[in-house]
Coordinates of N, CA and C in Angstrom, one line a residue:
M148 N 121.7 123.4 -50.9 CA 121.6 123.8 -49.5 C 122.4 125.1 -49.4
I149 N 121.9 126.0 -48.6 CA 122.6 127.2 -48.3 C 122.9 127.3 -46.8
T150 N 124.1 127.7 -46.4 CA 124.5 127.8 -45.0 C 124.7 129.3 -44.8
I151 N 124.0 129.8 -43.7 CA 124.1 131.2 -43.4 C 124.6 131.2 -41.9
T152 N 125.7 132.0 -41.7 CA 126.3 132.1 -40.4 C 126.4 133.5 -40.0
G153 N 126.5 133.7 -38.7 CA 126.7 135.1 -38.1 C 125.5 135.9 -38.0
V154 N 124.3 135.3 -38.1 CA 123.0 136.0 -38.0 C 122.3 135.5 -36.8
P155 N 121.9 136.4 -35.9 CA 121.1 135.9 -34.7 C 119.8 135.2 -35.2
E156 N 119.4 134.2 -34.5 CA 118.2 133.4 -35.0 C 117.0 134.3 -35.1
R157 N 116.8 135.3 -34.3 CA 115.6 136.1 -34.4 C 115.6 136.9 -35.7
E158 N 116.8 137.2 -36.2 CA 116.9 137.9 -37.5 C 116.9 137.1 -38.7
L159 N 117.0 135.8 -38.5 CA 117.1 134.9 -39.7 C 116.0 134.9 -40.7
P160 N 114.7 134.9 -40.2 CA 113.6 135.0 -41.2 C 113.7 136.2 -42.1
N161 N 114.1 137.4 -41.5 CA 114.3 138.6 -42.3 C 115.4 138.4 -43.4
V162 N 116.5 137.8 -43.0 CA 117.5 137.6 -43.9 C 117.1 136.6 -45.0
L163 N 116.4 135.6 -44.6 CA 115.9 134.6 -45.6 C 114.9 135.2 -46.6
R164 N 114.1 136.1 -46.1 CA 113.1 136.8 -47.0 C 113.8 137.7 -48.0
S165 N 115.0 138.2 -47.7 CA 115.7 139.1 -48.6 C 116.4 138.4 -49.7
I166 N 116.5 137.1 -49.7 CA 117.1 136.3 -50.7 C 116.2 136.1 -51.9
S167 N 116.6 136.5 -53.1 CA 115.8 136.3 -54.3 C 116.6 135.4 -55.2
I168 N 116.0 134.4 -55.8 CA 116.6 133.4 -56.7 C 115.9 133.5 -58.1
D169 N 116.6 133.9 -59.1 CA 116.0 133.9 -60.5 C 114.7 134.6 -60.6
G170 N 114.5 135.7 -59.9 CA 113.3 136.4 -60.0 C 112.2 135.9 -59.1
L171 N 112.5 134.9 -58.3 CA 111.5 134.4 -57.3 C 111.8 135.0 -56.0
T172 N 110.7 135.1 -55.2 CA 110.9 135.7 -53.8 C 110.3 134.7 -52.8
V173 N 110.6 134.9 -51.6 CA 110.1 133.9 -50.5 C 108.6 134.1 -50.3
I174 N 107.9 132.9 -50.4 CA 106.5 132.9 -50.1 C 106.3 132.4 -48.7
S175 N 107.1 131.5 -48.2 CA 106.9 130.9 -46.9 C 108.2 130.4 -46.3
I176 N 108.3 130.6 -45.0 CA 109.5 130.1 -44.3 C 108.9 129.3 -43.1
E177 N 109.4 128.0 -43.0 CA 108.9 127.1 -41.9 C 110.2 126.5 -41.3
K178 N 110.2 126.6 -39.9 CA 111.2 126.0 -39.2 C 110.9 124.5 -38.9
T179 N 111.8 123.6 -39.2 CA 111.5 122.2 -39.1 C 111.9 121.7 -37.7
A180 N 111.5 120.5 -37.4 CA 111.8 119.9 -36.1 C 113.3 119.8 -35.8
D181 N 114.1 119.7 -36.9 CA 115.6 119.5 -36.6 C 116.3 120.9 -36.6
G182 N 115.5 122.0 -36.6 CA 116.1 123.3 -36.4 C 116.5 124.0 -37.7
T183 N 116.3 123.3 -38.8 CA 116.6 123.9 -40.1 C 115.3 124.6 -40.6
Y184 N 115.5 125.4 -41.7 CA 114.3 126.1 -42.3 C 114.0 125.6 -43.7
T185 N 112.7 125.5 -44.0 CA 112.3 125.2 -45.3 C 111.8 126.5 -45.9
I186 N 112.3 126.8 -47.1 CA 111.9 128.1 -47.7 C 111.2 127.8 -49.0
I187 N 110.0 128.3 -49.2 CA 109.3 128.1 -50.4 C 109.3 129.4 -51.2
Y188 N 109.8 129.3 -52.5 CA 109.9 130.5 -53.4 C 108.8 130.5 -54.4
G189 N 108.4 131.6 -54.8 CA 107.4 131.8 -55.9 C 107.6 133.1 -56.6
P190 N 106.8 133.4 -57.6 CA 106.9 134.6 -58.4 C 106.9 135.8 -57.6
D191 N 107.7 136.8 -58.0 CA 107.7 138.1 -57.2 C 106.4 138.7 -57.3
A192 N 105.8 139.1 -56.1 CA 104.5 139.6 -56.1 C 104.4 140.9 -56.8
A193 N 105.5 141.7 -56.9 CA 105.4 143.0 -57.6 C 105.4 142.8 -59.1
A194 N 105.8 141.6 -59.6 CA 105.8 141.4 -61.0 C 104.6 140.7 -61.5
T195 N 103.7 140.2 -60.5 CA 102.5 139.5 -60.8 C 101.4 140.5 -61.0
P196 N 100.6 140.4 -62.1 CA 99.5 141.4 -62.2 C 98.5 141.3 -61.0
S197 N 98.1 142.4 -60.6 CA 97.2 142.4 -59.4 C 95.8 142.8 -59.9
N198 N 95.4 142.4 -61.0 CA 94.1 142.7 -61.6 C 93.3 141.4 -61.9
P199 N 92.9 140.7 -60.9 CA 92.3 139.3 -61.2 C 91.0 139.4 -62.0
T200 N 90.3 140.5 -62.0 CA 89.0 140.6 -62.7 C 89.2 140.7 -64.2
G201 N 90.4 141.2 -64.7 CA 90.6 141.3 -66.1 C 90.1 142.6 -66.6
S202 N 89.5 143.5 -65.8 CA 89.0 144.8 -66.3 C 90.1 145.7 -66.7
P203 N 89.9 146.5 -67.7 CA 90.9 147.4 -68.2 C 91.4 148.4 -67.1
R204 N 92.7 148.6 -67.1 CA 93.2 149.6 -66.1 C 93.9 150.7 -66.9
Q205 N 94.1 151.8 -66.3 CA 94.8 152.9 -66.9 C 96.3 152.6 -66.8
G206 N 97.1 152.9 -67.8 CA 98.5 152.7 -67.7 C 99.1 153.6 -66.6
A207 N 100.4 153.4 -66.3 CA 101.1 154.2 -65.3 C 101.1 155.7 -65.6
G208 N 101.2 156.0 -66.8 CA 101.2 157.5 -67.2 C 99.9 158.1 -67.5
A209 N 98.8 157.3 -67.5 CA 97.5 157.8 -67.9 C 96.9 158.6 -66.7
R210 N 96.1 159.6 -67.1 CA 95.5 160.5 -66.1 C 94.0 160.5 -66.4
G211 N 93.2 160.6 -65.4 CA 91.8 160.7 -65.6 C 91.4 162.1 -66.1
M212 N 90.3 162.2 -66.8 CA 89.9 163.5 -67.3 C 89.1 164.2 -66.2
K213 N 89.4 165.5 -66.1 CA 88.6 166.4 -65.1 C 87.4 166.9 -65.8
K214 N 86.3 167.0 -65.0 CA 85.1 167.6 -65.6 C 85.0 169.1 -65.1

């Protein structure tokens, strides 16, 4: 359990999203009936490949050829 104090409630979701644990980032924040928050963590979106088709991509330093 984590206790966060001194943060206005309207800012709390932004603060919670900024917390990273072991390379995981916040996927979902839900406020429960008792006023606490449930935070679901998952893999960092930036570290996850964004090429679901599996087609080859150029590397970061690769440049296309001009005709």
